């Protein structure tokens, strides 16, 4: 992987505890063990095996995220507010909304309560997980050598499920990017990988999680390597590994839901 250029985040601090991304990087390097050089061919074989592993783990994490999201939606909106929003048929939803006896008056209550709970979780235990998620993954790639604390992924999963499930203005893409990158970074940290390995495995995890959520393995493999920069630049060297992780995640996820796309279009009439 080529050496990444400095990102546009220098000097910005993660809220809470006074920790900047530079401080996190220095602490990690001060505690890390010296990495041993691995011959090229065994290294490539190992990375391919790890891409498969992260593809499986990313697909399972995506299933847990979707289950948590549906659970929070059922509790906060269906049970509390008496409202069922329209959903995709491919995910077990219906293209109609159901409004309870209180109409929509309790929806803001459920949304506010969900936002308060999720904000308390993030700011108490993982301030760097604030925001939509992709920005934290990009900062980690450029500022901490790809290092993301192991607590970030599960806390982001819980907080995002509460926010989205309660009707907050958020989507699944960016939290999933951070959850997948956090899983890859945690695995790389356990294996005492250098910064290059942390970055690469983080990108694999990001691509795997997004592929399982959106059932688009090729698109998410490219997304993981191009979201790191604001212009036309991208990290081309990890493409083989992000593509493999995405395909594996898509295949494993299909065992739970299906391999059909999320959106389908009716066939055009013959002769039109």
PDB file of C-alpha atoms in Angstrom:
ATOM      1  CA  UNK A   1       0.000   0.000   0.000  1.00  0.00           C
ATOM      2  CA  UNK A   2       1.379   3.378  -0.875  1.00  0.00           C
ATOM      3  CA  UNK A   3       2.026   5.885   1.853  1.00  0.00           C
ATOM      4  CA  UNK A   4      -1.095   7.949   2.368  1.00  0.00           C
ATOM      5  CA  UNK A   5      -0.908  11.687   2.193  1.00  0.00           C
ATOM      6  CA  UNK A   6      -1.817  13.723   5.291  1.00  0.00           C
ATOM      7  CA  UNK A   7      -5.545  14.020   5.765  1.00  0.00           C
ATOM      8  CA  UNK A   8      -7.457  17.250   6.353  1.00  0.00           C
ATOM      9  CA  UNK A   9      -7.950  16.588  10.057  1.00  0.00           C
ATOM     10  CA  UNK A  10      -4.707  17.811  11.653  1.00  0.00           C
ATOM     11  CA  UNK A  11      -5.161  19.344  15.037  1.00  0.00           C
ATOM     12  CA  UNK A  12      -8.786  18.316  15.556  1.00  0.00           C
ATOM     13  CA  UNK A  13      -9.505  16.632  18.863  1.00  0.00           C
ATOM     14  CA  UNK A  14     -11.864  13.825  19.699  1.00  0.00           C
ATOM     15  CA  UNK A  15     -14.258  15.065  22.345  1.00  0.00           C
ATOM     16  CA  UNK A  16     -14.039  13.655  25.796  1.00  0.00           C
ATOM     17  CA  UNK A  17     -10.980  12.891  27.927  1.00  0.00           C
ATOM     18  CA  UNK A  18      -8.901  15.415  25.920  1.00  0.00           C
ATOM     19  CA  UNK A  19      -7.556  12.739  23.536  1.00  0.00           C
ATOM     20  CA  UNK A  20      -6.542  13.751  20.024  1.00  0.00           C
ATOM     21  CA  UNK A  21      -5.994  11.299  17.213  1.00  0.00           C
ATOM     22  CA  UNK A  22      -2.260  12.071  17.422  1.00  0.00           C
ATOM     23  CA  UNK A  23      -2.275  11.185  21.130  1.00  0.00           C
ATOM     24  CA  UNK A  24      -3.981   7.886  20.368  1.00  0.00           C
ATOM     25  CA  UNK A  25      -1.356   7.112  17.730  1.00  0.00           C
ATOM     26  CA  UNK A  26       1.529   7.879  20.083  1.00  0.00           C
ATOM     27  CA  UNK A  27       0.045   5.731  22.843  1.00  0.00           C
ATOM     28  CA  UNK A  28      -0.436   2.833  20.455  1.00  0.00           C
ATOM     29  CA  UNK A  29       3.122   3.025  19.132  1.00  0.00           C
ATOM     30  CA  UNK A  30       4.546   3.267  22.648  1.00  0.00           C
ATOM     31  CA  UNK A  31       2.820   0.010  23.614  1.00  0.00           C
ATOM     32  CA  UNK A  32       3.121  -1.878  20.352  1.00  0.00           C
ATOM     33  CA  UNK A  33       5.606  -4.686  19.813  1.00  0.00           C
ATOM     34  CA  UNK A  34       8.072  -4.498  16.920  1.00  0.00           C
ATOM     35  CA  UNK A  35       6.566  -6.047  13.797  1.00  0.00           C
ATOM     36  CA  UNK A  36       8.412  -8.868  12.109  1.00  0.00           C
ATOM     37  CA  UNK A  37       8.994  -8.795   8.382  1.00  0.00           C
ATOM     38  CA  UNK A  38       7.009 -11.423   6.479  1.00  0.00           C
ATOM     39  CA  UNK A  39       8.160 -12.737   3.090  1.00  0.00           C
ATOM     40  CA  UNK A  40       6.069 -11.451   0.205  1.00  0.00           C
ATOM     41  CA  UNK A  41       4.344 -14.674  -0.899  1.00  0.00           C
ATOM     42  CA  UNK A  42       3.370 -15.908   2.608  1.00  0.00           C
ATOM     43  CA  UNK A  43       2.249 -12.357   3.384  1.00  0.00           C
ATOM     44  CA  UNK A  44      -0.063 -12.255   0.373  1.00  0.00           C
ATOM     45  CA  UNK A  45      -1.489 -15.681   1.174  1.00  0.00           C
ATOM     46  CA  UNK A  46      -2.107 -14.597   4.739  1.00  0.00           C
ATOM     47  CA  UNK A  47      -3.843 -11.397   3.627  1.00  0.00           C
ATOM     48  CA  UNK A  48      -6.100 -13.351   1.276  1.00  0.00           C
ATOM     49  CA  UNK A  49      -7.066 -15.674   4.126  1.00  0.00           C
ATOM     50  CA  UNK A  50      -7.719 -12.675   6.362  1.00  0.00           C
ATOM     51  CA  UNK A  51      -9.880 -11.094   3.671  1.00  0.00           C
ATOM     52  CA  UNK A  52     -12.044 -14.229   3.729  1.00  0.00           C
ATOM     53  CA  UNK A  53     -12.144 -14.166   7.541  1.00  0.00           C
ATOM     54  CA  UNK A  54     -13.121 -10.496   7.688  1.00  0.00           C
ATOM     55  CA  UNK A  55     -15.723 -11.115   4.996  1.00  0.00           C
ATOM     56  CA  UNK A  56     -17.382 -13.729   7.201  1.00  0.00           C
ATOM     57  CA  UNK A  57     -17.123 -11.622  10.357  1.00  0.00           C
ATOM     58  CA  UNK A  58     -18.324  -8.505   8.515  1.00  0.00           C
ATOM     59  CA  UNK A  59     -21.405 -10.327   7.236  1.00  0.00           C
ATOM     60  CA  UNK A  60     -22.232 -11.604  10.727  1.00  0.00           C
ATOM     61  CA  UNK A  61     -21.730  -8.118  12.195  1.00  0.00           C
ATOM     62  CA  UNK A  62     -24.072  -6.710   9.548  1.00  0.00           C
ATOM     63  CA  UNK A  63     -26.718  -9.253  10.557  1.00  0.00           C
ATOM     64  CA  UNK A  64     -26.366  -8.270  14.202  1.00  0.00           C
ATOM     65  CA  UNK A  65     -26.657  -4.593  13.226  1.00  0.00           C
ATOM     66  CA  UNK A  66     -29.799  -5.203  11.182  1.00  0.00           C
ATOM     67  CA  UNK A  67     -31.363  -7.268  13.974  1.00  0.00           C
ATOM     68  CA  UNK A  68     -30.585  -4.525  16.513  1.00  0.00           C
ATOM     69  CA  UNK A  69     -31.994  -1.891  14.160  1.00  0.00           C
ATOM     70  CA  UNK A  70     -35.264  -3.786  13.649  1.00  0.00           C
ATOM     71  CA  UNK A  71     -35.540  -4.461  17.372  1.00  0.00           C
ATOM     72  CA  UNK A  72     -35.076  -0.783  18.271  1.00  0.00           C
ATOM     73  CA  UNK A  73     -37.531   0.247  15.563  1.00  0.00           C
ATOM     74  CA  UNK A  74     -40.135  -2.189  16.895  1.00  0.00           C
ATOM     75  CA  UNK A  75     -39.725  -1.023  20.487  1.00  0.00           C
ATOM     76  CA  UNK A  76     -39.529   2.734  19.916  1.00  0.00           C
ATOM     77  CA  UNK A  77     -41.804   3.329  16.957  1.00  0.00           C
ATOM     78  CA  UNK A  78     -44.160   0.355  16.692  1.00  0.00           C
ATOM     79  CA  UNK A  79     -44.717  -0.240  20.410  1.00  0.00           C
ATOM     80  CA  UNK A  80     -44.170   3.237  21.888  1.00  0.00           C
ATOM     81  CA  UNK A  81     -45.408   5.518  19.100  1.00  0.00           C
ATOM     82  CA  UNK A  82     -47.783   3.082  17.393  1.00  0.00           C
ATOM     83  CA  UNK A  83     -46.250   3.817  14.001  1.00  0.00           C
ATOM     84  CA  UNK A  84     -44.800   1.400  11.439  1.00  0.00           C
ATOM     85  CA  UNK A  85     -42.850   3.078   8.634  1.00  0.00           C
ATOM     86  CA  UNK A  86     -42.756   1.658   5.111  1.00  0.00           C
ATOM     87  CA  UNK A  87     -39.871  -0.701   4.413  1.00  0.00           C
ATOM     88  CA  UNK A  88     -38.253  -2.644   1.633  1.00  0.00           C
ATOM     89  CA  UNK A  89     -39.943  -5.972   0.776  1.00  0.00           C
ATOM     90  CA  UNK A  90     -36.483  -7.486   0.364  1.00  0.00           C
ATOM     91  CA  UNK A  91     -35.880  -6.858   4.069  1.00  0.00           C
ATOM     92  CA  UNK A  92     -39.243  -8.086   5.300  1.00  0.00           C
ATOM     93  CA  UNK A  93     -40.955  -4.696   5.163  1.00  0.00           C
ATOM     94  CA  UNK A  94     -44.014  -3.413   3.317  1.00  0.00           C
ATOM     95  CA  UNK A  95     -44.406  -0.400   1.058  1.00  0.00           C
ATOM     96  CA  UNK A  96     -47.177   1.034   3.231  1.00  0.00           C
ATOM     97  CA  UNK A  97     -47.112   2.824   6.560  1.00  0.00           C
ATOM     98  CA  UNK A  98     -49.326   2.025   9.521  1.00  0.00           C
ATOM     99  CA  UNK A  99     -50.438   4.753  11.884  1.00  0.00           C
ATOM    100  CA  UNK A 100     -51.769   3.921  15.347  1.00  0.00           C
ATOM    101  CA  UNK A 101     -54.513   5.554  17.398  1.00  0.00           C
ATOM    102  CA  UNK A 102     -52.214   8.410  18.475  1.00  0.00           C
ATOM    103  CA  UNK A 103     -51.433   9.268  14.845  1.00  0.00           C
ATOM    104  CA  UNK A 104     -47.910  10.717  14.622  1.00  0.00           C
ATOM    105  CA  UNK A 105     -47.867  12.674  17.882  1.00  0.00           C
ATOM    106  CA  UNK A 106     -45.620  10.218  19.711  1.00  0.00           C
ATOM    107  CA  UNK A 107     -43.046   9.830  16.920  1.00  0.00           C
ATOM    108  CA  UNK A 108     -41.050  12.939  18.023  1.00  0.00           C
ATOM    109  CA  UNK A 109     -41.071  11.589  21.584  1.00  0.00           C
ATOM    110  CA  UNK A 110     -39.568   8.265  20.444  1.00  0.00           C
ATOM    111  CA  UNK A 111     -36.996  10.036  18.265  1.00  0.00           C
ATOM    112  CA  UNK A 112     -35.924  12.398  21.052  1.00  0.00           C
ATOM    113  CA  UNK A 113     -35.635   9.590  23.572  1.00  0.00           C
ATOM    114  CA  UNK A 114     -33.547   7.525  21.153  1.00  0.00           C
ATOM    115  CA  UNK A 115     -31.242  10.463  20.452  1.00  0.00           C
ATOM    116  CA  UNK A 116     -30.666  11.105  24.143  1.00  0.00           C
ATOM    117  CA  UNK A 117     -29.824   7.459  24.850  1.00  0.00           C
ATOM    118  CA  UNK A 118     -27.504   7.113  21.878  1.00  0.00           C
ATOM    119  CA  UNK A 119     -25.759  10.417  22.625  1.00  0.00           C
ATOM    120  CA  UNK A 120     -25.169   9.377  26.219  1.00  0.00           C
ATOM    121  CA  UNK A 121     -23.658   6.058  25.116  1.00  0.00           C
ATOM    122  CA  UNK A 122     -21.269   7.659  22.624  1.00  0.00           C
ATOM    123  CA  UNK A 123     -20.108  10.606  24.722  1.00  0.00           C
ATOM    124  CA  UNK A 124     -19.629   8.445  27.807  1.00  0.00           C
ATOM    125  CA  UNK A 125     -17.639   5.540  26.374  1.00  0.00           C
ATOM    126  CA  UNK A 126     -16.426   6.351  22.844  1.00  0.00           C
ATOM    127  CA  UNK A 127     -16.409  10.082  21.987  1.00  0.00           C
ATOM    128  CA  UNK A 128     -14.519   9.418  18.742  1.00  0.00           C
ATOM    129  CA  UNK A 129     -17.560   7.491  17.475  1.00  0.00           C
ATOM    130  CA  UNK A 130     -19.679  10.637  17.320  1.00  0.00           C
ATOM    131  CA  UNK A 131     -21.084  11.693  13.964  1.00  0.00           C
ATOM    132  CA  UNK A 132     -22.043   9.532  11.046  1.00  0.00           C
ATOM    133  CA  UNK A 133     -19.042   7.173  11.224  1.00  0.00           C
ATOM    134  CA  UNK A 134     -17.171   7.482   7.953  1.00  0.00           C
ATOM    135  CA  UNK A 135     -15.299  10.568   9.161  1.00  0.00           C
ATOM    136  CA  UNK A 136     -13.901   8.633  12.128  1.00  0.00           C
ATOM    137  CA  UNK A 137     -12.728   5.792   9.878  1.00  0.00           C
ATOM    138  CA  UNK A 138     -11.037   8.273   7.522  1.00  0.00           C
ATOM    139  CA  UNK A 139      -9.375  10.105  10.424  1.00  0.00           C
ATOM    140  CA  UNK A 140      -8.068   6.809  11.779  1.00  0.00           C
ATOM    141  CA  UNK A 141      -6.612   5.908   8.377  1.00  0.00           C
ATOM    142  CA  UNK A 142      -4.745   9.203   8.069  1.00  0.00           C
ATOM    143  CA  UNK A 143      -3.971  10.120  11.674  1.00  0.00           C
ATOM    144  CA  UNK A 144      -3.564   6.980  13.825  1.00  0.00           C
ATOM    145  CA  UNK A 145      -2.200   4.496  11.307  1.00  0.00           C
ATOM    146  CA  UNK A 146      -5.598   2.825  11.025  1.00  0.00           C
ATOM    147  CA  UNK A 147      -5.968   2.235  14.766  1.00  0.00           C
ATOM    148  CA  UNK A 148      -9.537   2.278  16.139  1.00  0.00           C
ATOM    149  CA  UNK A 149     -10.235   1.326  19.727  1.00  0.00           C
ATOM    150  CA  UNK A 150     -11.921  -2.064  20.087  1.00  0.00           C
ATOM    151  CA  UNK A 151     -14.881  -0.583  21.946  1.00  0.00           C
ATOM    152  CA  UNK A 152     -15.823   1.704  19.057  1.00  0.00           C
ATOM    153  CA  UNK A 153     -17.379  -0.939  16.775  1.00  0.00           C
ATOM    154  CA  UNK A 154     -19.874  -2.457  19.277  1.00  0.00           C
ATOM    155  CA  UNK A 155     -20.777   0.922  20.767  1.00  0.00           C
ATOM    156  CA  UNK A 156     -21.310   2.435  17.323  1.00  0.00           C
ATOM    157  CA  UNK A 157     -23.510  -0.537  16.420  1.00  0.00           C
ATOM    158  CA  UNK A 158     -25.695  -0.058  19.497  1.00  0.00           C
ATOM    159  CA  UNK A 159     -25.885   3.742  19.289  1.00  0.00           C
ATOM    160  CA  UNK A 160     -26.653   3.746  15.560  1.00  0.00           C
ATOM    161  CA  UNK A 161     -29.318   1.068  15.928  1.00  0.00           C
ATOM    162  CA  UNK A 162     -31.020   3.177  18.599  1.00  0.00           C
ATOM    163  CA  UNK A 163     -30.756   6.384  16.568  1.00  0.00           C
ATOM    164  CA  UNK A 164     -32.008   4.930  13.288  1.00  0.00           C
ATOM    165  CA  UNK A 165     -34.528   2.613  14.902  1.00  0.00           C
ATOM    166  CA  UNK A 166     -36.144   5.474  16.812  1.00  0.00           C
ATOM    167  CA  UNK A 167     -36.538   7.525  13.637  1.00  0.00           C
ATOM    168  CA  UNK A 168     -33.420   9.689  13.757  1.00  0.00           C
ATOM    169  CA  UNK A 169     -32.146  11.369  10.622  1.00  0.00           C
ATOM    170  CA  UNK A 170     -29.384   8.892   9.818  1.00  0.00           C
ATOM    171  CA  UNK A 171     -28.654   6.002   7.499  1.00  0.00           C
ATOM    172  CA  UNK A 172     -26.947   2.621   7.660  1.00  0.00           C
ATOM    173  CA  UNK A 173     -24.035   3.219   5.289  1.00  0.00           C
ATOM    174  CA  UNK A 174     -21.701   5.357   7.375  1.00  0.00           C
ATOM    175  CA  UNK A 175     -22.155   3.621  10.737  1.00  0.00           C
ATOM    176  CA  UNK A 176     -21.544   0.309   8.978  1.00  0.00           C
ATOM    177  CA  UNK A 177     -18.315   1.696   7.497  1.00  0.00           C
ATOM    178  CA  UNK A 178     -17.004   2.481  10.985  1.00  0.00           C
ATOM    179  CA  UNK A 179     -18.228  -0.807  12.460  1.00  0.00           C
ATOM    180  CA  UNK A 180     -16.472  -2.814   9.733  1.00  0.00           C
ATOM    181  CA  UNK A 181     -13.300  -0.728   9.918  1.00  0.00           C
ATOM    182  CA  UNK A 182     -13.292  -1.111  13.701  1.00  0.00           C
ATOM    183  CA  UNK A 183     -13.530  -4.892  13.425  1.00  0.00           C
ATOM    184  CA  UNK A 184     -10.614  -4.989  10.979  1.00  0.00           C
ATOM    185  CA  UNK A 185      -8.546  -2.647  13.143  1.00  0.00           C
ATOM    186  CA  UNK A 186      -9.251  -4.672  16.282  1.00  0.00           C
ATOM    187  CA  UNK A 187      -8.148  -7.884  14.599  1.00  0.00           C
ATOM    188  CA  UNK A 188      -4.978  -6.208  13.306  1.00  0.00           C
ATOM    189  CA  UNK A 189      -4.211  -4.838  16.780  1.00  0.00           C
ATOM    190  CA  UNK A 190      -4.560  -8.304  18.304  1.00  0.00           C
ATOM    191  CA  UNK A 191      -2.115  -9.585  15.687  1.00  0.00           C
ATOM    192  CA  UNK A 192       0.349  -6.741  16.446  1.00  0.00           C
ATOM    193  CA  UNK A 193       0.358  -5.503  12.877  1.00  0.00           C
ATOM    194  CA  UNK A 194       2.196  -2.348  11.814  1.00  0.00           C
ATOM    195  CA  UNK A 195       0.338   0.709  10.568  1.00  0.00           C
ATOM    196  CA  UNK A 196       0.208  -0.614   7.008  1.00  0.00           C
ATOM    197  CA  UNK A 197      -1.527  -3.776   8.189  1.00  0.00           C
ATOM    198  CA  UNK A 198      -3.945  -1.824  10.374  1.00  0.00           C
ATOM    199  CA  UNK A 199      -4.975   0.349   7.449  1.00  0.00           C
ATOM    200  CA  UNK A 200      -5.350  -2.577   5.055  1.00  0.00           C
ATOM    201  CA  UNK A 201      -7.355  -4.782   7.406  1.00  0.00           C
ATOM    202  CA  UNK A 202      -9.525  -1.814   8.348  1.00  0.00           C
ATOM    203  CA  UNK A 203     -10.383  -1.278   4.682  1.00  0.00           C
ATOM    204  CA  UNK A 204     -11.205  -4.974   4.298  1.00  0.00           C
ATOM    205  CA  UNK A 205     -13.573  -4.823   7.262  1.00  0.00           C
ATOM    206  CA  UNK A 206     -15.225  -1.662   5.953  1.00  0.00           C
ATOM    207  CA  UNK A 207     -15.816  -3.191   2.519  1.00  0.00           C
ATOM    208  CA  UNK A 208     -17.178  -6.425   4.030  1.00  0.00           C
ATOM    209  CA  UNK A 209     -19.688  -4.711   6.301  1.00  0.00           C
ATOM    210  CA  UNK A 210     -20.978  -2.393   3.579  1.00  0.00           C
ATOM    211  CA  UNK A 211     -21.257  -5.255   1.093  1.00  0.00           C
ATOM    212  CA  UNK A 212     -23.420  -7.265   3.480  1.00  0.00           C
ATOM    213  CA  UNK A 213     -25.684  -4.309   4.269  1.00  0.00           C
ATOM    214  CA  UNK A 214     -26.206  -3.096   0.704  1.00  0.00           C
ATOM    215  CA  UNK A 215     -25.690  -6.364  -1.244  1.00  0.00           C
ATOM    216  CA  UNK A 216     -23.345  -4.603  -3.646  1.00  0.00           C
ATOM    217  CA  UNK A 217     -19.913  -6.259  -3.402  1.00  0.00           C
ATOM    218  CA  UNK A 218     -18.214  -4.527  -6.323  1.00  0.00           C
ATOM    219  CA  UNK A 219     -19.451  -1.044  -5.450  1.00  0.00           C
ATOM    220  CA  UNK A 220     -18.523  -1.304  -1.783  1.00  0.00           C
ATOM    221  CA  UNK A 221     -15.056  -2.663  -2.588  1.00  0.00           C
ATOM    222  CA  UNK A 222     -14.360   0.494  -4.591  1.00  0.00           C
ATOM    223  CA  UNK A 223     -16.090   2.711  -2.028  1.00  0.00           C
ATOM    224  CA  UNK A 224     -13.712   1.569   0.719  1.00  0.00           C
ATOM    225  CA  UNK A 225     -10.617   2.652  -1.201  1.00  0.00           C
ATOM    226  CA  UNK A 226     -11.945   5.936  -2.606  1.00  0.00           C
ATOM    227  CA  UNK A 227     -13.756   7.390   0.415  1.00  0.00           C
ATOM    228  CA  UNK A 228     -10.390   8.126   2.027  1.00  0.00           C
ATOM    229  CA  UNK A 229      -9.774  11.215  -0.089  1.00  0.00           C
ATOM    230  CA  UNK A 230     -11.854  14.174  -1.180  1.00  0.00           C
ATOM    231  CA  UNK A 231     -10.639  14.308  -4.791  1.00  0.00           C
ATOM    232  CA  UNK A 232      -9.940  11.736  -7.477  1.00  0.00           C
ATOM    233  CA  UNK A 233      -7.242   9.916  -5.468  1.00  0.00           C
ATOM    234  CA  UNK A 234      -7.752   6.420  -4.124  1.00  0.00           C
ATOM    235  CA  UNK A 235      -5.809   3.590  -2.482  1.00  0.00           C
ATOM    236  CA  UNK A 236      -5.527   1.192  -5.412  1.00  0.00           C
ATOM    237  CA  UNK A 237      -3.289  -1.489  -3.904  1.00  0.00           C
ATOM    238  CA  UNK A 238      -5.868  -2.917  -1.422  1.00  0.00           C
ATOM    239  CA  UNK A 239      -8.493  -3.441  -4.150  1.00  0.00           C
ATOM    240  CA  UNK A 240      -7.875  -7.197  -4.491  1.00  0.00           C
ATOM    241  CA  UNK A 241      -8.356  -7.703  -0.755  1.00  0.00           C
ATOM    242  CA  UNK A 242     -11.377  -5.395  -0.369  1.00  0.00           C
ATOM    243  CA  UNK A 243     -12.989  -7.086  -3.376  1.00  0.00           C
ATOM    244  CA  UNK A 244     -12.473 -10.555  -1.887  1.00  0.00           C
ATOM    245  CA  UNK A 245     -13.783  -9.484   1.524  1.00  0.00           C
ATOM    246  CA  UNK A 246     -16.832  -7.876  -0.121  1.00  0.00           C
ATOM    247  CA  UNK A 247     -17.660 -10.956  -2.198  1.00  0.00           C
ATOM    248  CA  UNK A 248     -17.344 -13.286   0.802  1.00  0.00           C
ATOM    249  CA  UNK A 249     -19.514 -10.999   2.937  1.00  0.00           C
ATOM    250  CA  UNK A 250     -22.133 -10.805   0.198  1.00  0.00           C
ATOM    251  CA  UNK A 251     -22.193 -14.603  -0.129  1.00  0.00           C
ATOM    252  CA  UNK A 252     -22.462 -15.202   3.628  1.00  0.00           C
ATOM    253  CA  UNK A 253     -25.114 -12.526   4.041  1.00  0.00           C
ATOM    254  CA  UNK A 254     -27.155 -14.152   1.272  1.00  0.00           C
ATOM    255  CA  UNK A 255     -27.471 -17.279   3.387  1.00  0.00           C
ATOM    256  CA  UNK A 256     -29.513 -15.239   5.891  1.00  0.00           C
ATOM    257  CA  UNK A 257     -31.552 -12.957   3.636  1.00  0.00           C
ATOM    258  CA  UNK A 258     -31.107 -13.776  -0.061  1.00  0.00           C
ATOM    259  CA  UNK A 259     -28.863 -12.784  -2.916  1.00  0.00           C
ATOM    260  CA  UNK A 260     -31.505 -10.631  -4.540  1.00  0.00           C
ATOM    261  CA  UNK A 261     -30.855  -6.878  -4.860  1.00  0.00           C
ATOM    262  CA  UNK A 262     -32.580  -4.537  -2.430  1.00  0.00           C
ATOM    263  CA  UNK A 263     -34.390  -2.705  -5.229  1.00  0.00           C
ATOM    264  CA  UNK A 264     -36.130  -4.388  -8.139  1.00  0.00           C
ATOM    265  CA  UNK A 265     -37.808  -2.960 -11.215  1.00  0.00           C
ATOM    266  CA  UNK A 266     -40.649  -4.522 -13.183  1.00  0.00           C
ATOM    267  CA  UNK A 267     -39.781  -5.832 -16.627  1.00  0.00           C
ATOM    268  CA  UNK A 268     -40.582  -3.462 -19.467  1.00  0.00           C
ATOM    269  CA  UNK A 269     -43.447  -4.594 -21.724  1.00  0.00           C
ATOM    270  CA  UNK A 270     -42.314  -6.348 -24.893  1.00  0.00           C
ATOM    271  CA  UNK A 271     -42.168  -4.052 -27.859  1.00  0.00           C
ATOM    272  CA  UNK A 272     -41.927  -0.816 -25.874  1.00  0.00           C
TER     273      UNK A 272
END
